[in-house]
Coordinates of C-alpha atoms in Angstrom, one line a residue:
M1 CA 20.6 0.2 -1.8
F2 CA 18.4 3.8 -2.5
A3 CA 21.1 4.9 -5.2
A4 CA 18.9 4.2 -7.9
Y5 CA 16.2 6.9 -6.5
N6 CA 16.8 10.2 -7.2
I7 CA 14.9 13.5 -5.7
S8 CA 13.4 14.8 -8.8
K9 CA 10.7 17.1 -10.1
D10 CA 8.8 13.8 -10.3
T11 CA 8.2 13.6 -6.8
N12 CA 7.4 17.3 -5.8
D13 CA 3.6 16.2 -5.2
L14 CA 5.5 13.9 -2.2
P15 CA 5.7 15.1 1.5
D16 CA 8.9 16.5 2.5
A17 CA 9.4 13.5 4.7
F18 CA 10.5 11.8 1.4
H19 CA 13.0 14.2 0.2
V20 CA 15.0 14.5 3.6
V21 CA 15.2 11.0 4.0
L22 CA 16.4 10.4 0.6
R23 CA 19.0 12.7 0.9
K24 CA 20.0 11.7 4.5
V25 CA 19.9 7.7 4.1
E26 CA 23.4 7.1 2.2
P27 CA 25.5 7.8 5.3
L28 CA 22.8 5.4 7.0
N29 CA 23.5 3.1 4.1
N30 CA 27.1 3.1 4.3
T31 CA 27.1 2.6 8.2
L32 CA 25.3 -0.4 8.0
A33 CA 27.5 -2.1 5.2
R34 CA 30.6 -1.9 7.4
V35 CA 28.6 -3.1 10.5
H36 CA 27.1 -5.8 8.8
D37 CA 30.2 -7.6 7.4
Q38 CA 32.3 -7.7 10.5
K39 CA 32.5 -11.0 12.1
S40 CA 32.3 -9.3 15.9
C41 CA 29.0 -8.1 15.5
Q42 CA 27.3 -11.3 15.1
E43 CA 26.2 -11.6 18.7
M44 CA 24.1 -8.3 17.8
K45 CA 22.0 -10.2 14.6
S46 CA 18.6 -9.6 16.3
D47 CA 19.5 -5.9 16.3
V48 CA 21.0 -5.8 12.8
E49 CA 17.8 -7.8 11.7
S50 CA 15.6 -5.2 12.8
C51 CA 17.6 -2.1 11.3
K52 CA 17.3 -4.9 8.2
Q53 CA 13.7 -4.7 8.2
K54 CA 13.3 -1.2 8.6
A55 CA 15.4 -0.5 5.7
E56 CA 13.7 -3.0 3.4
N57 CA 10.5 -1.4 4.6
L58 CA 11.8 2.1 3.5
Q59 CA 13.4 0.6 0.3
T60 CA 9.4 -0.9 -0.6
L61 CA 8.4 2.4 0.2
F62 CA 10.5 4.3 -2.0
R63 CA 10.4 1.6 -4.9
K64 CA 6.3 1.6 -4.9
V65 CA 5.5 5.2 -4.6
V66 CA 8.5 7.4 -6.1
P67 CA 8.3 6.1 -10.3
P68 CA 5.5 7.8 -11.8
S69 CA 2.1 5.9 -11.5
N70 CA -1.5 7.2 -12.8
K71 CA -2.2 7.2 -9.1
P72 CA -1.5 10.4 -6.8
K73 CA 1.7 9.5 -5.1
L74 CA 0.2 10.5 -1.6
D75 CA -2.7 8.0 -2.1
H76 CA -0.5 5.5 -3.2
Y77 CA 2.1 6.3 -0.6
R78 CA -1.0 5.7 2.1
E79 CA -1.8 2.3 0.2
V80 CA 1.8 1.2 0.6
V81 CA 1.8 2.0 4.4
R82 CA -1.2 0.5 5.0
D83 CA 0.4 -2.8 3.3
L84 CA 3.3 -2.5 5.4
G85 CA 1.5 -2.5 8.5
G86 CA -0.1 0.7 9.3
V87 CA 0.7 4.6 9.7
G88 CA 1.9 4.3 13.1
E89 CA 5.5 2.6 12.3
N90 CA 5.9 2.9 8.7
R91 CA 5.7 6.3 7.7
V92 CA 9.3 7.3 6.1
E93 CA 10.2 9.6 8.7
T94 CA 9.2 7.0 11.6
L95 CA 11.3 4.0 9.6
M96 CA 14.2 6.4 9.1
A97 CA 14.2 7.6 12.9
G98 CA 14.0 3.7 14.0
L99 CA 16.9 2.9 11.8
L100 CA 18.7 6.0 12.9
D101 CA 18.1 5.0 16.6
D102 CA 19.0 1.2 16.1
V103 CA 22.3 2.3 14.4
Q104 CA 23.2 4.7 16.8
S105 CA 23.1 1.9 19.5
L106 CA 24.9 -0.6 17.5
V107 CA 27.6 0.8 15.9
P108 CA 29.3 1.5 19.5
K109 CA 29.3 -1.6 20.2
C110 CA 30.9 -2.8 17.1
T111 CA 34.8 -3.1 17.2
I112 CA 37.4 -5.4 15.3
Q113 CA 41.0 -5.9 16.3
R114 CA 43.8 -4.1 14.3
N115 CA 47.5 -4.8 15.3
G116 CA 46.2 -6.2 18.6
K117 CA 44.3 -3.5 19.4
A118 CA 40.4 -2.7 19.4
A119 CA 39.3 -0.4 16.7
E120 CA 36.2 1.2 15.8
L121 CA 34.4 0.5 12.7
V122 CA 32.5 4.0 12.4
G123 CA 34.3 7.4 13.8
N124 CA 33.1 9.9 15.5
D125 CA 32.8 12.2 12.6
V126 CA 29.8 9.8 11.5
M127 CA 28.5 9.2 14.5
E128 CA 27.7 13.0 14.5
E129 CA 26.4 13.2 10.9
L130 CA 23.8 10.7 12.0
A131 CA 23.2 12.4 15.2
A132 CA 22.5 15.8 13.1
V133 CA 20.4 13.6 10.9
F134 CA 18.5 12.2 14.0
E135 CA 17.5 16.0 15.3
E136 CA 16.1 17.0 12.2
L137 CA 13.5 14.1 12.0
P138 CA 11.2 15.3 14.4
A139 CA 11.2 18.8 13.1
M140 CA 9.5 17.6 9.9
P141 CA 5.5 17.1 9.9
P142 CA 4.2 14.1 9.6
S143 CA 4.0 12.9 6.1
L144 CA 0.4 11.0 6.8
S145 CA -1.7 11.6 9.5
E146 CA -2.5 8.8 12.2
D147 CA -6.4 9.0 11.0
P148 CA -6.4 7.6 7.3
S149 CA -10.5 8.4 6.7
G150 CA -9.5 12.2 7.0
N151 CA -12.7 13.0 8.1
S152 CA -14.0 14.7 11.2
V153 CA -17.6 15.8 12.5
N154 CA -18.1 17.7 15.7
N155 CA -21.4 18.9 17.2
W156 CA -20.8 21.6 20.1
N157 CA -24.0 22.8 20.6
T158 CA -27.7 20.9 21.4
G159 CA -29.5 19.6 18.5
T160 CA -29.4 17.1 15.7
Q161 CA -26.5 16.9 13.6
N162 CA -27.3 14.8 10.2
V163 CA -24.0 14.2 8.4
N164 CA -23.3 11.7 5.2
T165 CA -19.4 11.2 5.0
G166 CA -20.1 8.2 2.6
E167 CA -21.8 7.5 -1.0
G168 CA -25.3 7.8 -1.6
T169 CA -28.5 9.9 -0.3
Q170 CA -29.0 10.5 3.0
N171 CA -32.8 11.4 3.9
N172 CA -33.3 13.0 7.5
N173 CA -36.6 13.9 8.9
T174 CA -36.0 15.6 12.7
G175 CA -39.5 16.9 12.9
A176 CA -43.3 15.5 13.7
D177 CA -44.0 15.5 9.7
M178 CA -44.5 12.4 7.9
Q179 CA -41.6 12.1 5.1
Y180 CA -42.2 9.7 2.1
I181 CA -39.2 8.5 0.1
S182 CA -39.6 7.4 -3.3
H183 CA -37.3 7.5 -6.5
T184 CA -40.5 8.3 -8.7
Q185 CA -43.6 9.8 -7.8
T186 CA -46.9 10.1 -10.2
F187 CA -49.7 12.3 -9.2
S188 CA -52.9 12.1 -11.0
R189 CA -56.3 13.7 -10.9

């Protein structure tokens, strides 16, 4: 699923979460492929569909953000996350953590019959590898903040605080005198 993406110098301007998730997604992808093909897992279809949706969102992020473009990658990343439904659930590290959580609950339930005995599809070594990835994700700083504006204005003292965080002119008169606003003024004798 993610084999086409390589961590390269072209992604240096992306948050570290992109690099970590891309390195760690392969074992998760292999595990999902093994689980997806087994008939014994049909009763868990809704759980698998949840995994699929998160994986598709993660793939969309990589497909749209990683390739070179004229726009700064972080701005592009923010737009794609917004299009997917917002920062809360669609940061790369959040999607990966959700996938890992789903897979860790799904995999132990999936067994196949071999020689009349139930056999697990995924061994303990793979589960331990996934657990190690799961523990690494919370230590990463968020790749995007929850606040899309990036503006913060605080006034801890009394008095007026005149702030223009948008574009255009701001004309403030906090005194008792008249304020005359004009683009051109002509004075003559």
